[in-house]
PDB file of C-alpha atoms and ligand atoms in Angstrom:
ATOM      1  CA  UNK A 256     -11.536 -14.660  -6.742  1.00 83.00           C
ATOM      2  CA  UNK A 257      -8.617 -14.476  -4.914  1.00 90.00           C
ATOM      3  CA  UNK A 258      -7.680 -14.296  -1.346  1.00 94.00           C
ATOM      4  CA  UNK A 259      -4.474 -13.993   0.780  1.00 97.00           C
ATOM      5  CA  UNK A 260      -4.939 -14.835   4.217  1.00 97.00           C
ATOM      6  CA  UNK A 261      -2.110 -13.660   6.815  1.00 98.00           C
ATOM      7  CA  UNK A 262      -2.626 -16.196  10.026  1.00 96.00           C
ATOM      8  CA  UNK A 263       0.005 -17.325  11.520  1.00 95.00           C
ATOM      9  CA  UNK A 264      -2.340 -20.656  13.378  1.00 94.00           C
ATOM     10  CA  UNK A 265      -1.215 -23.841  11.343  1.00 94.00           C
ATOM     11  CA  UNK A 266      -4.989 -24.789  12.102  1.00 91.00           C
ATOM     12  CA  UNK A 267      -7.051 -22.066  11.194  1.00 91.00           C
ATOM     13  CA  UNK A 268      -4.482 -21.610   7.481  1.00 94.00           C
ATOM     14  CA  UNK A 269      -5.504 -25.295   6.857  1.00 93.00           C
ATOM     15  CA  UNK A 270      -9.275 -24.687   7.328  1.00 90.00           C
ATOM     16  CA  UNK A 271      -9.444 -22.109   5.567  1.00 92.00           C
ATOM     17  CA  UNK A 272      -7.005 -22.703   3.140  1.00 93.00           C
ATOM     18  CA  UNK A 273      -9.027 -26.219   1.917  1.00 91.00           C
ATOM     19  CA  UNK A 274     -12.511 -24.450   2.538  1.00 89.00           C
ATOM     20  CA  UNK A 275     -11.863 -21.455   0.413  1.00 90.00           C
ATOM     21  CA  UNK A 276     -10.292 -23.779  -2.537  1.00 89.00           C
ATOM     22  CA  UNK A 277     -12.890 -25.719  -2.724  1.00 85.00           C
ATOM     23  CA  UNK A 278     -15.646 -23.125  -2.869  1.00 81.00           C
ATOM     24  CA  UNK A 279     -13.104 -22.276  -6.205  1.00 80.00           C
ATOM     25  CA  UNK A 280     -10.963 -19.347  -4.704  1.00 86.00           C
ATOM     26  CA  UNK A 281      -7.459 -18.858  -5.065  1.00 88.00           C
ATOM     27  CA  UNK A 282      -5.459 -18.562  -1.898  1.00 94.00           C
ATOM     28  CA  UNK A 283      -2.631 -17.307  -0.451  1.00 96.00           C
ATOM     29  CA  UNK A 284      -0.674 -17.372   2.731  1.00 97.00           C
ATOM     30  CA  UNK A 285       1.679 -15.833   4.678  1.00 97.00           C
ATOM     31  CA  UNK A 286       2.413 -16.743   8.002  1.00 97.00           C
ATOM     32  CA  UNK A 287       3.816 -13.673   9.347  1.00 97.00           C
ATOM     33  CA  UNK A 288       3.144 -10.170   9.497  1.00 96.00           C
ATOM     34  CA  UNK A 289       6.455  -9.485   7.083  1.00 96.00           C
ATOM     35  CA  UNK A 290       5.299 -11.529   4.262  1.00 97.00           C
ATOM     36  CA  UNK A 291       1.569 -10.733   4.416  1.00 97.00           C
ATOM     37  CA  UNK A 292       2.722  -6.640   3.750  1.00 96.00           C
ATOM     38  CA  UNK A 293       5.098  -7.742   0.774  1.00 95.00           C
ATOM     39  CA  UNK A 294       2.323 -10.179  -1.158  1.00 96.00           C
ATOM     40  CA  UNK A 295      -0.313  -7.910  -0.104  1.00 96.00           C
ATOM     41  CA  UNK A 296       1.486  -4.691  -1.648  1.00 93.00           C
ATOM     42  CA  UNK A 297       2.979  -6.741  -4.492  1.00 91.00           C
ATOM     43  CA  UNK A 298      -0.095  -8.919  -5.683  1.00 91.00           C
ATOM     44  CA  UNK A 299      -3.366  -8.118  -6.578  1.00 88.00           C
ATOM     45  CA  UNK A 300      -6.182  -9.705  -4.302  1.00 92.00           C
ATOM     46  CA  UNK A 301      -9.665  -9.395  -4.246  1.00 89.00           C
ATOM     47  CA  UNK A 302      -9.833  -9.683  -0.475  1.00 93.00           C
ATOM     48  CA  UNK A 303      -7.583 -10.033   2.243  1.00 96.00           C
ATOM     49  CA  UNK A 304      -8.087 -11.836   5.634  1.00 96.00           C
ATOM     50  CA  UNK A 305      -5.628 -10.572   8.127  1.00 97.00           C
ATOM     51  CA  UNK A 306      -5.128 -11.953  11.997  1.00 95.00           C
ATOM     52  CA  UNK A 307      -4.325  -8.853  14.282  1.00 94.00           C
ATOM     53  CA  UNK A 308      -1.432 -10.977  16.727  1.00 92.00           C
ATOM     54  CA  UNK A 309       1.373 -12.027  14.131  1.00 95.00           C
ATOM     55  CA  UNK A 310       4.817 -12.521  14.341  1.00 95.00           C
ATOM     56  CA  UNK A 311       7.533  -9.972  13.024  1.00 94.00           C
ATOM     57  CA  UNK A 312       4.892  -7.431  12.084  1.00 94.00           C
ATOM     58  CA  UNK A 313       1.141  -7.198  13.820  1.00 94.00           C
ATOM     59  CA  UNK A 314      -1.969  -6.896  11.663  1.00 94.00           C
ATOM     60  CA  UNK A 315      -2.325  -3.061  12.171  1.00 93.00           C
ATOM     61  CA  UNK A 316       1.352  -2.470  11.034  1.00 94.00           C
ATOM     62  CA  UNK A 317       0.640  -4.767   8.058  1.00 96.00           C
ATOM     63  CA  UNK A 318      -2.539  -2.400   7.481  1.00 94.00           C
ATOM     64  CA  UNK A 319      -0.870   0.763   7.883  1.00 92.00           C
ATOM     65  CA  UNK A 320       1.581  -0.367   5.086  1.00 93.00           C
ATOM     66  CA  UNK A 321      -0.625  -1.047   2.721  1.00 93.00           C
ATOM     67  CA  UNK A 322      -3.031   1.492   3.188  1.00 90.00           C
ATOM     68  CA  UNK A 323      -0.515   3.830   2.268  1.00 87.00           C
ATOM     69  CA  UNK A 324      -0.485   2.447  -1.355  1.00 86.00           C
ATOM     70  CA  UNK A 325      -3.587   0.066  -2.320  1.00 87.00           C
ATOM     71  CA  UNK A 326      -7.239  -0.109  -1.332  1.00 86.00           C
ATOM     72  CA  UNK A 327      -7.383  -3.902  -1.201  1.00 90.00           C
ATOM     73  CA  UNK A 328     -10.440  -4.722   1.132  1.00 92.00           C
ATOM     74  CA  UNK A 329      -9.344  -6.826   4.332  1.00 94.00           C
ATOM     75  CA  UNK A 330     -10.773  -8.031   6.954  1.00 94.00           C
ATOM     76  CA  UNK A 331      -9.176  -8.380  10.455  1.00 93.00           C
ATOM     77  CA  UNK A 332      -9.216 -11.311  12.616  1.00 92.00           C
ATOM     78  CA  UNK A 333      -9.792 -10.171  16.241  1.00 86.00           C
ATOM     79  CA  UNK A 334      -9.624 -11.703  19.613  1.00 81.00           C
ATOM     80  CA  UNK A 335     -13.212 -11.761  21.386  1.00 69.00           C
ATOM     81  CA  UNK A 336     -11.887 -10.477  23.833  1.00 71.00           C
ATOM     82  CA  UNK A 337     -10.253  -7.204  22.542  1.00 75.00           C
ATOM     83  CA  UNK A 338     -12.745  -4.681  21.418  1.00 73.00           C
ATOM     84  CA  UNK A 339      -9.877  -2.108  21.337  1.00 79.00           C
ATOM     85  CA  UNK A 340      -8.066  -3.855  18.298  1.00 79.00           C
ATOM     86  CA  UNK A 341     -11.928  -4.103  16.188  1.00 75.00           C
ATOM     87  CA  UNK A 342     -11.957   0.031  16.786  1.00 77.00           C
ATOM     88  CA  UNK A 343      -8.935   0.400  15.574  1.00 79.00           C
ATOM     89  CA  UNK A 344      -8.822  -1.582  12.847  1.00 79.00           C
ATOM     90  CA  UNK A 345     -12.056  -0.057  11.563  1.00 79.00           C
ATOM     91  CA  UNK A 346     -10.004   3.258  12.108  1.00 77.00           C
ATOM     92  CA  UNK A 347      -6.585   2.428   9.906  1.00 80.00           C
ATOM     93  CA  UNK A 348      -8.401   1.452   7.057  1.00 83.00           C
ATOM     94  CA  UNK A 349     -10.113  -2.323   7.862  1.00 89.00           C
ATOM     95  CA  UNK A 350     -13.193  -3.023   5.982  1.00 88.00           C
ATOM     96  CA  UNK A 351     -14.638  -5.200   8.376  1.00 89.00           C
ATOM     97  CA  UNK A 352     -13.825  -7.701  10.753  1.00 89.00           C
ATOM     98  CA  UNK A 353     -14.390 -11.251  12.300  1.00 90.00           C
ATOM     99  CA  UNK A 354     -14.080 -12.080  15.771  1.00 89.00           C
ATOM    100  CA  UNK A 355     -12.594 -15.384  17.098  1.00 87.00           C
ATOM    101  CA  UNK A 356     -13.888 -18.289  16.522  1.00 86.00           C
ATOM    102  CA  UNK A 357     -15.944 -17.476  13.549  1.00 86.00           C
ATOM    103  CA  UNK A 358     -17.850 -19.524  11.389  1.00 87.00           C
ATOM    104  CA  UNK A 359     -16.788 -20.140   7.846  1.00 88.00           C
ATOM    105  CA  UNK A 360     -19.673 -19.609   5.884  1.00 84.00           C
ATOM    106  CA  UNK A 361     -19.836 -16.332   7.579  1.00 88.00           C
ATOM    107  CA  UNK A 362     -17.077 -15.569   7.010  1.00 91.00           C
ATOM    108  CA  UNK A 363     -17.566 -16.475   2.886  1.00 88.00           C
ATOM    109  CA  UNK A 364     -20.569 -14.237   2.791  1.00 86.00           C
ATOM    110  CA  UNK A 365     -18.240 -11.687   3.772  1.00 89.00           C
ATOM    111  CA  UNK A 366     -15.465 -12.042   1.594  1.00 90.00           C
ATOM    112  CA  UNK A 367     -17.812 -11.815  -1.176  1.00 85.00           C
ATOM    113  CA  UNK A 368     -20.107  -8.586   0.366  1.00 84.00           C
ATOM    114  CA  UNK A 369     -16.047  -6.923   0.323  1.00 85.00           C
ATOM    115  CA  UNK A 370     -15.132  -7.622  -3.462  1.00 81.00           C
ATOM    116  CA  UNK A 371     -17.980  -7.419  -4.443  1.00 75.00           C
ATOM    117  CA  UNK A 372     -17.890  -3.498  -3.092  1.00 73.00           C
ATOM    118  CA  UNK A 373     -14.445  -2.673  -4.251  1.00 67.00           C
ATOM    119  CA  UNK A 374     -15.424  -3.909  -7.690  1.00 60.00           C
ATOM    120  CA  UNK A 375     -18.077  -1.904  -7.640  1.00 54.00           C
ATOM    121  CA  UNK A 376     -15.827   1.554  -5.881  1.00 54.00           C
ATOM    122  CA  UNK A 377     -12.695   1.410  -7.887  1.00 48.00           C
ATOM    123  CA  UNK A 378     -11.076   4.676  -7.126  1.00 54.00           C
ATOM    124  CA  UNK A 379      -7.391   3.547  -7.616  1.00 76.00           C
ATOM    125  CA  UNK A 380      -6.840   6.319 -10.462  1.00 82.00           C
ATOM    126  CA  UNK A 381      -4.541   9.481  -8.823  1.00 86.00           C
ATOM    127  CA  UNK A 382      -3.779  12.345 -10.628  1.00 88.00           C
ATOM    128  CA  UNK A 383      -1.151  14.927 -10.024  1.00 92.00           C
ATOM    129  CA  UNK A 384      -0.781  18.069 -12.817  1.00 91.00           C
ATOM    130  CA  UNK A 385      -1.153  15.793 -16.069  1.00 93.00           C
ATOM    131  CA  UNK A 386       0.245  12.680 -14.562  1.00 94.00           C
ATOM    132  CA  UNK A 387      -2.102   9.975 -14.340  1.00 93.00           C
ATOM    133  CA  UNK A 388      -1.427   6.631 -11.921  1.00 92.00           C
ATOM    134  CA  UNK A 389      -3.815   4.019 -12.543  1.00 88.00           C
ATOM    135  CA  UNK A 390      -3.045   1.270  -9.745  1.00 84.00           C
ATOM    136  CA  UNK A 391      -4.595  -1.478 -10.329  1.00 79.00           C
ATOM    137  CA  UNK A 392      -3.543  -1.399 -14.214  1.00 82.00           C
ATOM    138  CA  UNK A 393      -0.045  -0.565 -12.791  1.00 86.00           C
ATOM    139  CA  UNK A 394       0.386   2.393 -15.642  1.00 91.00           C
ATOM    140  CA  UNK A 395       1.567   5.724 -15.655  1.00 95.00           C
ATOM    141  CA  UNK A 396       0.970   8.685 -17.806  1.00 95.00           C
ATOM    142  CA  UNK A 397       2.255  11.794 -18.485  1.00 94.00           C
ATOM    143  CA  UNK A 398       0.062  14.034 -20.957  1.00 89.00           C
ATOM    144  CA  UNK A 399      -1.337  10.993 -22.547  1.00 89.00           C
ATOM    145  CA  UNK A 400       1.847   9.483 -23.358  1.00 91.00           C
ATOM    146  CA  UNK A 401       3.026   5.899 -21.060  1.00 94.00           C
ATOM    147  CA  UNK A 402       5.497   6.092 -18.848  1.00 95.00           C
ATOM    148  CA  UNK A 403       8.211   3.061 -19.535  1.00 95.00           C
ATOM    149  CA  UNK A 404       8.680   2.374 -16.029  1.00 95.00           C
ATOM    150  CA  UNK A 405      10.107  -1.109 -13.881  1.00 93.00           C
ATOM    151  CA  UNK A 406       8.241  -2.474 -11.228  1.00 89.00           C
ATOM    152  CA  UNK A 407      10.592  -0.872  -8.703  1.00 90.00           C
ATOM    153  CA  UNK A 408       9.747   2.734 -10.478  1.00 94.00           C
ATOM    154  CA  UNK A 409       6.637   2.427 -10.528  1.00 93.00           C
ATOM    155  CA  UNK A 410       5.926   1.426  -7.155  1.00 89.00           C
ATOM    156  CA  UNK A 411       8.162   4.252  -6.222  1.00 93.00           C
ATOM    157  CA  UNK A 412       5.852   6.264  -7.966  1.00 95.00           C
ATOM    158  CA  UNK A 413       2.917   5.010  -6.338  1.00 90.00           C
ATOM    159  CA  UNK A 414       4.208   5.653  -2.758  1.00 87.00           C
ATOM    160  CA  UNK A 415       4.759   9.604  -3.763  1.00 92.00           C
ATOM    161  CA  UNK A 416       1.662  10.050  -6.182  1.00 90.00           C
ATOM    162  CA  UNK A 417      -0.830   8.443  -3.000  1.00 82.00           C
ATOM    163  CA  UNK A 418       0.819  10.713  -0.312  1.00 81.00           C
ATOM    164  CA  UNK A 419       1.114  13.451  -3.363  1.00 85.00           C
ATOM    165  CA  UNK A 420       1.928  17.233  -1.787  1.00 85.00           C
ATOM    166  CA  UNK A 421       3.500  15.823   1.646  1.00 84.00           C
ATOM    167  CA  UNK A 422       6.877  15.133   1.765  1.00 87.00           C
ATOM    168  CA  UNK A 423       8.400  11.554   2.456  1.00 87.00           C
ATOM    169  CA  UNK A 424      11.620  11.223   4.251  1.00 86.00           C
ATOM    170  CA  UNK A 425      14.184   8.888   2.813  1.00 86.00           C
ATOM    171  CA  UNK A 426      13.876   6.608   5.485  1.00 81.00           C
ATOM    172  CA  UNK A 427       9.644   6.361   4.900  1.00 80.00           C
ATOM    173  CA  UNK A 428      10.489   5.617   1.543  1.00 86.00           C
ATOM    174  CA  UNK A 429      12.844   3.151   1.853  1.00 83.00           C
ATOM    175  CA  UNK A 430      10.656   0.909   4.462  1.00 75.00           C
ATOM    176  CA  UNK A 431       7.202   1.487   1.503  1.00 76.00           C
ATOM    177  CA  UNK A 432       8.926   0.501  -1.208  1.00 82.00           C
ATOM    178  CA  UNK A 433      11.945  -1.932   0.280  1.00 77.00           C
ATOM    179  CA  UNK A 434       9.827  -2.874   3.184  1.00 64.00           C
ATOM    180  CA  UNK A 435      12.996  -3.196   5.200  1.00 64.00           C
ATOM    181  CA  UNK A 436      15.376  -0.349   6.408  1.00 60.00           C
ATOM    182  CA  UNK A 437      18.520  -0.421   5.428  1.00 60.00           C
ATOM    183  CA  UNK A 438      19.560   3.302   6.648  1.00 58.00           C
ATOM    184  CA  UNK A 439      23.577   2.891   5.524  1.00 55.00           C
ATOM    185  CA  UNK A 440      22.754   2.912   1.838  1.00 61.00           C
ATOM    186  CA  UNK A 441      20.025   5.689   1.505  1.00 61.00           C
ATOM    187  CA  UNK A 442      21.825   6.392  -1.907  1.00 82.00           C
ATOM    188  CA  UNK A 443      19.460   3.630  -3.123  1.00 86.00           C
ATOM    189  CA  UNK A 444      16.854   5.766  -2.619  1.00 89.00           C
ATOM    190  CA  UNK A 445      18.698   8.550  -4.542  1.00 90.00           C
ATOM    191  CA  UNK A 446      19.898   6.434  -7.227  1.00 92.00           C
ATOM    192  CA  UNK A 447      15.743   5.059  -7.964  1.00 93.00           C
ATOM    193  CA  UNK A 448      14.768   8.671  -7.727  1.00 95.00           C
ATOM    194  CA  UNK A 449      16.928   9.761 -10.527  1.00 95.00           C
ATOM    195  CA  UNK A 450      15.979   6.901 -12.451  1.00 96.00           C
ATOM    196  CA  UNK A 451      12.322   7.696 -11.744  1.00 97.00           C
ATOM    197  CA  UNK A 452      12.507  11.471 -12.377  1.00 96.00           C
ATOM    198  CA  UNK A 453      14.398  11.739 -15.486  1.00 97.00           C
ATOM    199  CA  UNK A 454      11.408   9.267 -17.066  1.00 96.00           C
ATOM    200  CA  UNK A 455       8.858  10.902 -14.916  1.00 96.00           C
ATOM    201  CA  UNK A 456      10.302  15.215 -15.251  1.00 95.00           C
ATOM    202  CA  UNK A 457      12.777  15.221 -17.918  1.00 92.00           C
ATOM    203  CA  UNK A 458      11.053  15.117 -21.059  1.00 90.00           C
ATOM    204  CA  UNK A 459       8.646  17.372 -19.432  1.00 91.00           C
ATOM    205  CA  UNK A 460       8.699  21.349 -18.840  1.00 90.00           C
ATOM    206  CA  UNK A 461       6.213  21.028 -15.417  1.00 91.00           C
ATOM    207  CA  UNK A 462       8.694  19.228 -12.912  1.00 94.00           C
ATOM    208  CA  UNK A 463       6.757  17.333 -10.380  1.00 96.00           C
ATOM    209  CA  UNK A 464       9.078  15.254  -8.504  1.00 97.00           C
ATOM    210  CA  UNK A 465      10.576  18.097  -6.107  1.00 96.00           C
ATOM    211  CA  UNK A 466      13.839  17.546  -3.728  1.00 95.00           C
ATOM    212  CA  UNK A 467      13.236  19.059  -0.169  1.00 93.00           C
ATOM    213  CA  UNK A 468      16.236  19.045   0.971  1.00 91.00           C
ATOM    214  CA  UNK A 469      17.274  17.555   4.415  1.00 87.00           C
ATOM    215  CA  UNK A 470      13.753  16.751   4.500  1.00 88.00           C
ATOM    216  CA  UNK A 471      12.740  13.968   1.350  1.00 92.00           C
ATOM    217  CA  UNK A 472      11.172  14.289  -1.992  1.00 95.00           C
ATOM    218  CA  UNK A 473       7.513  15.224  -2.383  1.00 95.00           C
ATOM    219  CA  UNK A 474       5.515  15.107  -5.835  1.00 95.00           C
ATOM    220  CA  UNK A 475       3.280  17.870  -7.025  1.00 94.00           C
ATOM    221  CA  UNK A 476       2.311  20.761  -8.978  1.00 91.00           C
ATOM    222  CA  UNK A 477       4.190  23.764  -7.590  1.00 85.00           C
ATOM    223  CA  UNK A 478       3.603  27.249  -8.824  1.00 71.00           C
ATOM    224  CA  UNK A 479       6.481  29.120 -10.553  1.00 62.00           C
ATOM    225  CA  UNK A 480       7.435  31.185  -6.993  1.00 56.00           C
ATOM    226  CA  UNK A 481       7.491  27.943  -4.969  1.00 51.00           C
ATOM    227  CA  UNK A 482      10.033  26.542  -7.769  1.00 52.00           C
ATOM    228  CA  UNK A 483      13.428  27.654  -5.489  1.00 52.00           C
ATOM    229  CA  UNK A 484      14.816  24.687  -3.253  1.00 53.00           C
ATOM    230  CA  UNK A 485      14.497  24.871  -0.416  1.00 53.00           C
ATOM    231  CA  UNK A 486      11.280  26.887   0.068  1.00 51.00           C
ATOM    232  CA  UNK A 487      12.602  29.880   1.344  1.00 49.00           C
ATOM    233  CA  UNK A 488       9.284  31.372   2.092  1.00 49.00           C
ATOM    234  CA  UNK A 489       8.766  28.508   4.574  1.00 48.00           C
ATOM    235  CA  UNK A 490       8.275  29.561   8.119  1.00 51.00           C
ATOM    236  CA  UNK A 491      10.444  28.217  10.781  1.00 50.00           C
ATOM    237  CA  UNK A 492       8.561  25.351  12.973  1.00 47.00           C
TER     238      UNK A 492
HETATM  239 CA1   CA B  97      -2.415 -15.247  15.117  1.00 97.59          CA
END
């Protein structure tokens, strides 16, 4: 099994850090609320424990990140205090929570209750048209045949295929798949979605990857009358 934990309390990482090892898991740790959203997003984990007050990036915004592309069970850290943050954790997407000070066997019966259920759940299989994105197997198909995509693609991919029919603005993709927002060189963005589409849309007839313009890209199925860019038959907001 393994866990990351994202604490930023030198004492509470070494607890749990030797505790968890020797009970045989594998853990990781970031000590901020920046590098707990780029492990969690870019590793697989079974579990993750994640404190609510962290520097650079609170638990909910490290949530709210990955939420948008993996299912990875975690379980918040709260202050006893601060009922407000267990609500609202439960509401972006927590599995369950701990409050402070907690004990550790506890909170060992719970890490296992939580992989134990996404083992059991595995839902992490989207499908747009005939495109299939398995996530945890971090594969792509189109009609049965493998997409040859890099990490950076397919990640890319992910972003649009979990948010699939709403349309993401350069800038949202640039912070979910960069995690940092570098607004001056949105031709990154550009440049990866050409790269993406012509291995994702051009050996195919069905386009999916759609330009909106001044707005983003979205992915989906359109119908042949919604194929003109920009939707013309959109009504003004
Ligand atoms: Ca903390």
């Amino acid at each position: 099994m393994k866990v990351l934990i994202v604490e930023d309390e030198h004492k509470v990482v070494d607890y749990l850090r030797s505790g968890l090892t020797e009970q045989g898991w594998v853990v990781d740790i970031a000590m901020d609320g920046e590098e707990g959203t780029h492990l969690a997003i870019e590793y697989d984990y079974d579990v993750i424990v994640l404190d609510v007050m962290l520097p650079r990036r609170d638990g909910f915004a490290v949530l709210k990140a990955l939420r948008l592309q993996k299912s990875t069970p975690v379980i918040m850290l709260t202050a006893r205090d601060h009922i407000n943050d267990r609500v609202r954790g439960l509401r972006e997407g927590a599995d369950d929570y701990l409050t402070k000070p907690f004990s550790f066997l506890e909170l060992v019966e719970r890490l296992h209750a939580l992989a134990r259920r996404t083992r059991a759940q595995e839902s992490t299989l989207i499908s747009v048209g005939d495109l299939y994105v398995d996530l945890i197997g971090r594969r792509a198909t189109r009609d049965g045949v493998r997409l040859d995509l890099t990490a950076k693609e397919f990640q890319l991919l992910s972003v649009l295929a979990r948010r699939h029919g709403d349309i993401l603005s350069k800038t949202a993709i640039t912070e979910l798949v960069w995690e940092v927002d570098f607004e001056s060189h949105t031709n990154v963005v550009e440049t990866a979605i050409k790269r993406l589409r012509a291995k994702l849309d051009g050996p195919f007839r069905t386009k999916l990857l759609h330009t909106v313009r001044g707005m983003g890209y979205v992915l989906e199925v359109r119908e042949p009358r919604d194929m003109r860019e920009p939707r013309e038959d959109a009504r003004p907001s």
